[in-house]
Amino acid sequence: MNIGIVCYPTFGGSGVVATELGKALAGKGHKVHFITYRQPVRLDSFSENISYHEVKVPEYDLFEYPPYETALTSTLVDAARFHRLDILHVHYAIPHASAAYLARQILSQDGIKLPVVTTLHGTDITLVGKDPGYEPVVSFAINESDGITAVSKSLKDDTMQNFRIRKEIEVIPNFIDLSRFSRQPRDHFKKFIAPGGEKILVHTSNFRKVKRVDDVIRVFELVQKKIPSKLLLIGDGPERSSIERLCRELSVCDHISFLGKQESVEEILSLCDLFIMPSETESFGLAALEAMACQVPVISSDSGGIPEVNINGVTGFLSKVGDVKSMAENALYILGDSKRLTLFKSNAMTRAKEFDILKILPLYERFYEKISGKR
Ligand code: GMT
């Protein structure tokens, strides 16, 4: 098939899922066209089946807010006409679903059919999309999509609760490329980070409020008091400086490394003993799945779709959002016994295998066939 993919090209989960999906589809012989405002970060290798169409937003003095959605729509129309796209798959509803709707309407005037699939990722529904400033357009565009998928059952339920959706939403969970995400021997690096054999805890995110990175620090402080440990923080974002202040207040700076945005996160995860994800809301928790694939058990909140990934008492533990004490107790329980830690590590990897991209990719292919056959 000729498949157009629209996503945010940044480190965020939706962009990562969209890019990895496109790469895997290209690997199976589909022609994949990424249509984004910048080259997606995970689009890092050449494939004869992948092309990249950059959305340029023309500047004009009048525009205080350059109309990105208009530029995206025009690029979609151009790509669909010229490359005869069989399907357009947009990731993250805002503003991609409404741009796709408009492109489809424009193309239909020329007798060109462009079926649109919208994948809902999380904050487009749970945080931003339901804001009255966006809700009417988001509801309309989701309902007008030819196919809708959500990355977890929890996100599907949230969507049905918050929007008047008249169509079936198919749950297709996120996935992991196990050829990339698996534990790699990195003992030399481990000795550098934890020279005294300390346990290594890790958190990766975009450091937005919703990730509750301050809870990560508070959990770590409680763990560190009982078991010598180090904390690696991967990523960057708006909360970064307040997190550094908290580390100083709690006198834990010496045990924490801020690593910033990292391309090869799997290499760092391979050193780690425990992943912490205390998010306020999380539709799926791709970062937790990446950790699990590298044999890292997960201490998390029980919000949104996280329980569909992290199995309480098996691959890690779930606590109520903000219950730092319970998260620390669970962390100490896992780390406090080496046999137990080994078991949780192995369980985490076994669970991650259920989300192998090789299992999930055919679900998308079948969905595309169903949707493109309908129009
Ligand atoms: O978590 C973020 O802020 C990024 C966001 C995105 O859309 O890029 O992530 C969402 O999509 C991911 C991929 O489907 C999910 O794994 C994350 O759970 C989800 N984030 C939230 O729901 C907060």
GROMACS .gro file of C-alpha atoms in nm, residues 57-348:
model
  292
   57VAL     CA    1   0.458   2.713   0.687
   58PRO     CA    2   0.494   3.029   0.476
   59GLU     CA    3   0.560   3.336   0.691
   60TYR     CA    4   0.376   3.665   0.651
   61ASP     CA    5   0.394   3.974   0.874
   62LEU     CA    6   0.019   3.964   0.939
   63PHE     CA    7   0.040   3.622   1.104
   64GLU     CA    8   0.089   3.633   1.475
   65TYR     CA    9   0.005   3.260   1.463
   66PRO     CA   10   0.128   3.110   1.133
   67PRO     CA   11  -0.150   2.876   1.006
   68TYR     CA   12   0.028   2.539   1.037
   69GLU     CA   13  -0.292   2.342   0.985
   70THR     CA   14  -0.350   2.509   0.646
   71ALA     CA   15   0.007   2.436   0.535
   72LEU     CA   16  -0.024   2.075   0.655
   73THR     CA   17  -0.353   2.030   0.468
   74SER     CA   18  -0.201   2.165   0.145
   75THR     CA   19   0.100   1.931   0.180
   76LEU     CA   20  -0.135   1.637   0.240
   77VAL     CA   21  -0.337   1.721  -0.071
   78ASP     CA   22  -0.018   1.748  -0.275
   79ALA     CA   23   0.128   1.419  -0.145
   80ALA     CA   24  -0.199   1.231  -0.193
   81ARG     CA   25  -0.244   1.358  -0.550
   82PHE     CA   26   0.111   1.300  -0.663
   83HIS     CA   27   0.190   0.975  -0.481
   84ARG     CA   28  -0.162   0.828  -0.499
   85LEU     CA   29  -0.187   0.749  -0.130
   86ASP     CA   30  -0.415   0.454  -0.049
   87ILE     CA   31  -0.457   0.564   0.310
   88LEU     CA   32  -0.363   0.851   0.539
   89HIS     CA   33  -0.282   0.762   0.899
   90VAL     CA   34  -0.267   1.057   1.138
   91HIS     CA   35  -0.125   1.025   1.488
   92TYR     CA   36  -0.253   1.258   1.761
   93ALA     CA   37  -0.588   1.418   1.687
   94ILE     CA   38  -0.488   1.785   1.720
   95PRO     CA   39  -0.461   1.930   1.460
   96HIS     CA   40  -0.388   1.628   1.243
   97ALA     CA   41  -0.737   1.478   1.229
   98SER     CA   42  -0.903   1.803   1.118
   99ALA     CA   43  -0.628   1.873   0.861
  100ALA     CA   44  -0.679   1.520   0.725
  101TYR     CA   45  -1.057   1.574   0.706
  102LEU     CA   46  -1.012   1.894   0.505
  103ALA     CA   47  -0.755   1.734   0.273
  104ARG     CA   48  -0.995   1.445   0.212
  105GLN     CA   49  -1.276   1.688   0.124
  106ILE     CA   50  -1.054   1.883  -0.117
  107LEU     CA   51  -0.939   1.564  -0.288
  108SER     CA   52  -1.291   1.430  -0.322
  109GLN     CA   53  -1.373   1.727  -0.548
  110ASP     CA   54  -1.120   1.582  -0.792
  111GLY     CA   55  -1.268   1.235  -0.755
  112ILE     CA   56  -0.975   1.115  -0.542
  113LYS     CA   57  -1.058   0.899  -0.241
  114LEU     CA   58  -0.835   0.929   0.063
  115PRO     CA   59  -0.946   0.714   0.359
  116VAL     CA   60  -0.827   0.861   0.689
  117VAL     CA   61  -0.727   0.667   1.002
  118THR     CA   62  -0.682   0.864   1.324
  119THR     CA   63  -0.489   0.715   1.613
  120LEU     CA   64  -0.560   0.871   1.951
  121HIS     CA   65  -0.255   0.877   2.176
  122GLY     CA   66  -0.350   1.027   2.509
  123THR     CA   67  -0.312   1.394   2.584
  124ASP     CA   68  -0.501   1.474   2.262
  125ILE     CA   69  -0.802   1.333   2.451
  126THR     CA   70  -0.733   1.335   2.824
  127LEU     CA   71  -0.570   1.677   2.858
  128VAL     CA   72  -0.579   1.906   2.556
  129GLY     CA   73  -0.859   1.773   2.336
  130LYS     CA   74  -1.137   1.813   2.588
  131ASP     CA   75  -1.052   2.181   2.646
  132PRO     CA   76  -1.354   2.379   2.518
  133GLY     CA   77  -1.112   2.571   2.296
  134TYR     CA   78  -1.051   2.253   2.095
  135GLU     CA   79  -1.333   2.008   2.177
  136PRO     CA   80  -1.586   2.084   1.896
  137VAL     CA   81  -1.323   2.047   1.623
  138VAL     CA   82  -1.167   1.738   1.784
  139SER     CA   83  -1.508   1.567   1.821
  140PHE     CA   84  -1.601   1.648   1.464
  141ALA     CA   85  -1.269   1.536   1.314
  142ILE     CA   86  -1.262   1.209   1.510
  143ASN     CA   87  -1.618   1.128   1.399
  144GLU     CA   88  -1.531   1.212   1.039
  145SER     CA   89  -1.227   0.980   1.035
  146ASP     CA   90  -1.290   0.662   0.839
  147GLY     CA   91  -1.118   0.458   1.108
  148ILE     CA   92  -1.029   0.539   1.467
  149THR     CA   93  -0.781   0.356   1.686
  150ALA     CA   94  -0.676   0.411   2.046
  151VAL     CA   95  -0.356   0.283   2.203
  152SER     CA   96  -0.529   0.132   2.507
  153LYS     CA   97  -0.871   0.029   2.630
  154SER     CA   98  -0.849   0.299   2.893
  155LEU     CA   99  -0.800   0.567   2.626
  156LYS     CA  100  -1.092   0.431   2.428
  157ASP     CA  101  -1.311   0.457   2.741
  158ASP     CA  102  -1.186   0.810   2.813
  159THR     CA  103  -1.267   0.912   2.456
  160MET     CA  104  -1.618   0.771   2.475
  161GLN     CA  105  -1.672   0.955   2.805
  162ASN     CA  106  -1.539   1.293   2.697
  163PHE     CA  107  -1.660   1.317   2.337
  164ARG     CA  108  -1.978   1.223   2.158
  165ILE     CA  109  -1.825   0.955   1.937
  166ARG     CA  110  -2.060   0.781   1.694
  167LYS     CA  111  -1.808   0.536   1.553
  168GLU     CA  112  -1.638   0.221   1.675
  169ILE     CA  113  -1.290   0.279   1.820
  170GLU     CA  114  -1.052  -0.011   1.769
  171VAL     CA  115  -0.790  -0.067   2.038
  172ILE     CA  116  -0.449  -0.139   1.887
  173PRO     CA  117  -0.190  -0.127   2.163
  174ASN     CA  118   0.151   0.030   2.127
  175PHE     CA  119   0.438  -0.200   2.044
  176ILE     CA  120   0.810  -0.248   2.083
  177ASP     CA  121   1.088  -0.341   1.845
  178LEU     CA  122   1.261  -0.617   2.041
  179SER     CA  123   1.557  -0.622   1.804
  180ARG     CA  124   1.639  -0.276   1.938
  181PHE     CA  125   1.496  -0.283   2.289
  182SER     CA  126   1.656  -0.572   2.473
  183ARG     CA  127   1.907  -0.586   2.757
  184GLN     CA  128   2.257  -0.532   2.628
  185PRO     CA  129   2.575  -0.606   2.821
  186ARG     CA  130   2.696  -0.265   2.945
  187ASP     CA  131   2.879  -0.360   3.266
  188HIS     CA  132   3.169  -0.120   3.210
  189PHE     CA  133   2.926   0.174   3.203
  190LYS     CA  134   2.740   0.036   3.505
  191LYS     CA  135   3.062   0.037   3.708
  192PHE     CA  136   3.110   0.402   3.616
  193ILE     CA  137   2.759   0.506   3.723
  194ALA     CA  138   2.739   0.287   4.031
  195PRO     CA  139   3.098   0.213   4.139
  196GLY     CA  140   2.988   0.078   4.477
  197GLY     CA  141   2.739  -0.166   4.325
  198GLU     CA  142   2.447   0.067   4.398
  199LYS     CA  143   2.106  -0.011   4.250
  200ILE     CA  144   2.018   0.205   3.949
  201LEU     CA  145   1.673   0.362   3.919
  202VAL     CA  146   1.567   0.541   3.602
  203HIS     CA  147   1.296   0.771   3.470
  204THR     CA  148   1.247   0.897   3.116
  205SER     CA  149   0.993   1.158   3.010
  206ASN     CA  150   0.936   1.500   2.862
  207PHE     CA  151   0.941   1.653   3.212
  208ARG     CA  152   0.594   1.797   3.184
  209LYS     CA  153   0.375   1.843   3.492
  210VAL     CA  154   0.165   1.539   3.397
  211LYS     CA  155   0.473   1.314   3.448
  212ARG     CA  156   0.506   1.412   3.819
  213VAL     CA  157   0.885   1.398   3.806
  214ASP     CA  158   0.893   1.546   4.158
  215ASP     CA  159   0.737   1.219   4.278
  216VAL     CA  160   1.025   1.033   4.112
  217ILE     CA  161   1.270   1.234   4.325
  218ARG     CA  162   1.066   1.180   4.642
  219VAL     CA  163   1.043   0.804   4.582
  220PHE     CA  164   1.416   0.795   4.515
  221GLU     CA  165   1.493   0.984   4.836
  222LEU     CA  166   1.303   0.724   5.042
  223VAL     CA  167   1.467   0.432   4.857
  224GLN     CA  168   1.816   0.580   4.883
  225LYS     CA  169   1.787   0.607   5.261
  226LYS     CA  170   1.749   0.228   5.288
  227ILE     CA  171   1.935   0.089   4.984
  228PRO     CA  172   2.238   0.263   4.828
  229SER     CA  173   2.118   0.368   4.483
  230LYS     CA  174   2.158   0.608   4.193
  231LEU     CA  175   1.890   0.775   3.981
  232LEU     CA  176   1.923   0.845   3.609
  233LEU     CA  177   1.687   1.104   3.462
  234ILE     CA  178   1.651   1.093   3.084
  235GLY     CA  179   1.470   1.363   2.888
  236ASP     CA  180   1.409   1.730   2.933
  237GLY     CA  181   1.119   1.971   2.956
  238PRO     CA  182   0.948   2.253   3.142
  239GLU     CA  183   0.978   2.103   3.493
  240ARG     CA  184   1.351   2.041   3.473
  241SER     CA  185   1.471   2.339   3.682
  242SER     CA  186   1.214   2.290   3.958
  243ILE     CA  187   1.321   1.923   3.975
  244GLU     CA  188   1.684   2.028   4.020
  245ARG     CA  189   1.577   2.258   4.303
  246LEU     CA  190   1.393   1.971   4.470
  247CYS     CA  191   1.703   1.749   4.444
  248ARG     CA  192   1.901   2.019   4.627
  249GLU     CA  193   1.634   2.065   4.895
  250LEU     CA  194   1.631   1.690   4.962
  251SER     CA  195   2.013   1.667   4.945
  252VAL     CA  196   2.009   1.387   4.689
  253CYS     CA  197   2.191   1.565   4.402
  254ASP     CA  198   2.508   1.358   4.446
  255HIS     CA  199   2.314   1.044   4.358
  256ILE     CA  200   2.120   1.179   4.059
  257SER     CA  201   2.238   1.230   3.699
  258PHE     CA  202   2.042   1.441   3.452
  259LEU     CA  203   2.128   1.283   3.117
  260GLY     CA  204   1.909   1.502   2.893
  261LYS     CA  205   1.751   1.376   2.570
  262GLN     CA  206   1.909   1.052   2.458
  263GLU     CA  207   1.890   0.876   2.122
  264SER     CA  208   2.000   0.529   2.241
  265VAL     CA  209   1.784   0.503   2.548
  266GLU     CA  210   1.799   0.122   2.530
  267GLU     CA  211   2.170   0.129   2.618
  268ILE     CA  212   2.102   0.321   2.938
  269LEU     CA  213   1.797   0.113   3.029
  270SER     CA  214   2.020  -0.194   3.002
  271LEU     CA  215   2.210  -0.082   3.315
  272CYS     CA  216   1.904  -0.021   3.527
  273ASP     CA  217   1.721  -0.209   3.800
  274LEU     CA  218   1.395  -0.018   3.830
  275PHE     CA  219   1.190   0.225   3.620
  276ILE     CA  220   0.971   0.487   3.789
  277MET     CA  221   0.659   0.625   3.618
  278PRO     CA  222   0.436   0.813   3.865
  279SER     CA  223   0.234   0.996   3.594
  280GLU     CA  224  -0.088   1.181   3.670
  281THR     CA  225  -0.232   1.037   3.349
  282GLU     CA  226  -0.082   0.806   3.089
  283SER     CA  227  -0.279   0.650   2.807
  284PHE     CA  228  -0.034   0.363   2.765
  285GLY     CA  229   0.316   0.432   2.902
  286LEU     CA  230   0.543   0.350   2.611
  287ALA     CA  231   0.849   0.450   2.815
  288ALA     CA  232   0.759   0.180   3.070
  289LEU     CA  233   0.725  -0.080   2.794
  290GLU     CA  234   1.068   0.016   2.657
  291ALA     CA  235   1.214  -0.033   3.005
  292MET     CA  236   1.041  -0.370   3.049
  293ALA     CA  237   1.179  -0.492   2.718
  294CYS     CA  238   1.525  -0.418   2.862
  295GLN     CA  239   1.439  -0.626   3.171
  296VAL     CA  240   1.362  -0.332   3.398
  297PRO     CA  241   1.061  -0.376   3.632
  298VAL     CA  242   0.828  -0.077   3.674
  299ILE     CA  243   0.707   0.116   3.979
  300SER     CA  244   0.419   0.325   3.850
  301SER     CA  245   0.093   0.497   3.922
  302ASP     CA  246  -0.225   0.312   3.831
  303SER     CA  247  -0.352   0.587   3.601
  304GLY     CA  248  -0.502   0.543   3.253
  305GLY     CA  249  -0.363   0.256   3.047
  306ILE     CA  250  -0.058   0.180   3.264
  307PRO     CA  251  -0.225  -0.127   3.426
  308GLU     CA  252  -0.269  -0.270   3.075
  309VAL     CA  253   0.111  -0.278   3.046
  310ASN     CA  254   0.256  -0.306   3.399
  311ILE     CA  255   0.104  -0.601   3.583
  312ASN     CA  256   0.078  -0.539   3.957
  313GLY     CA  257   0.297  -0.780   4.155
  314VAL     CA  258   0.436  -0.942   3.840
  315THR     CA  259   0.626  -0.691   3.626
  316GLY     CA  260   0.635  -0.424   3.896
  317PHE     CA  261   0.377  -0.251   4.113
  318LEU     CA  262   0.095   0.001   4.076
  319SER     CA  263   0.010   0.269   4.335
  320LYS     CA  264  -0.239   0.552   4.352
  321VAL     CA  265  -0.124   0.874   4.182
  322GLY     CA  266   0.083   1.074   4.432
  323ASP     CA  267   0.127   0.788   4.681
  324VAL     CA  268   0.502   0.827   4.704
  325LYS     CA  269   0.527   0.620   5.022
  326SER     CA  270   0.363   0.317   4.860
  327MET     CA  271   0.582   0.352   4.548
  328ALA     CA  272   0.897   0.365   4.765
  329GLU     CA  273   0.785   0.059   4.968
  330ASN     CA  274   0.722  -0.133   4.647
  331ALA     CA  275   1.062  -0.031   4.510
  332LEU     CA  276   1.234  -0.144   4.830
  333TYR     CA  277   1.044  -0.474   4.819
  334ILE     CA  278   1.173  -0.551   4.468
  335LEU     CA  279   1.527  -0.422   4.520
  336GLY     CA  280   1.567  -0.574   4.866
  337ASP     CA  281   1.608  -0.932   4.751
  338SER     CA  282   1.829  -1.025   4.457
  339LYS     CA  283   1.629  -1.339   4.363
  340ARG     CA  284   1.308  -1.136   4.366
  341LEU     CA  285   1.467  -0.864   4.154
  342THR     CA  286   1.580  -1.123   3.901
  343LEU     CA  287   1.227  -1.268   3.885
  344PHE     CA  288   1.066  -0.926   3.831
  345LYS     CA  289   1.323  -0.847   3.561
  346SER     CA  290   1.245  -1.167   3.378
  347ASN     CA  291   0.868  -1.114   3.414
  348ALA     CA  292   0.903  -0.762   3.274
   0.00000   0.00000   0.00000
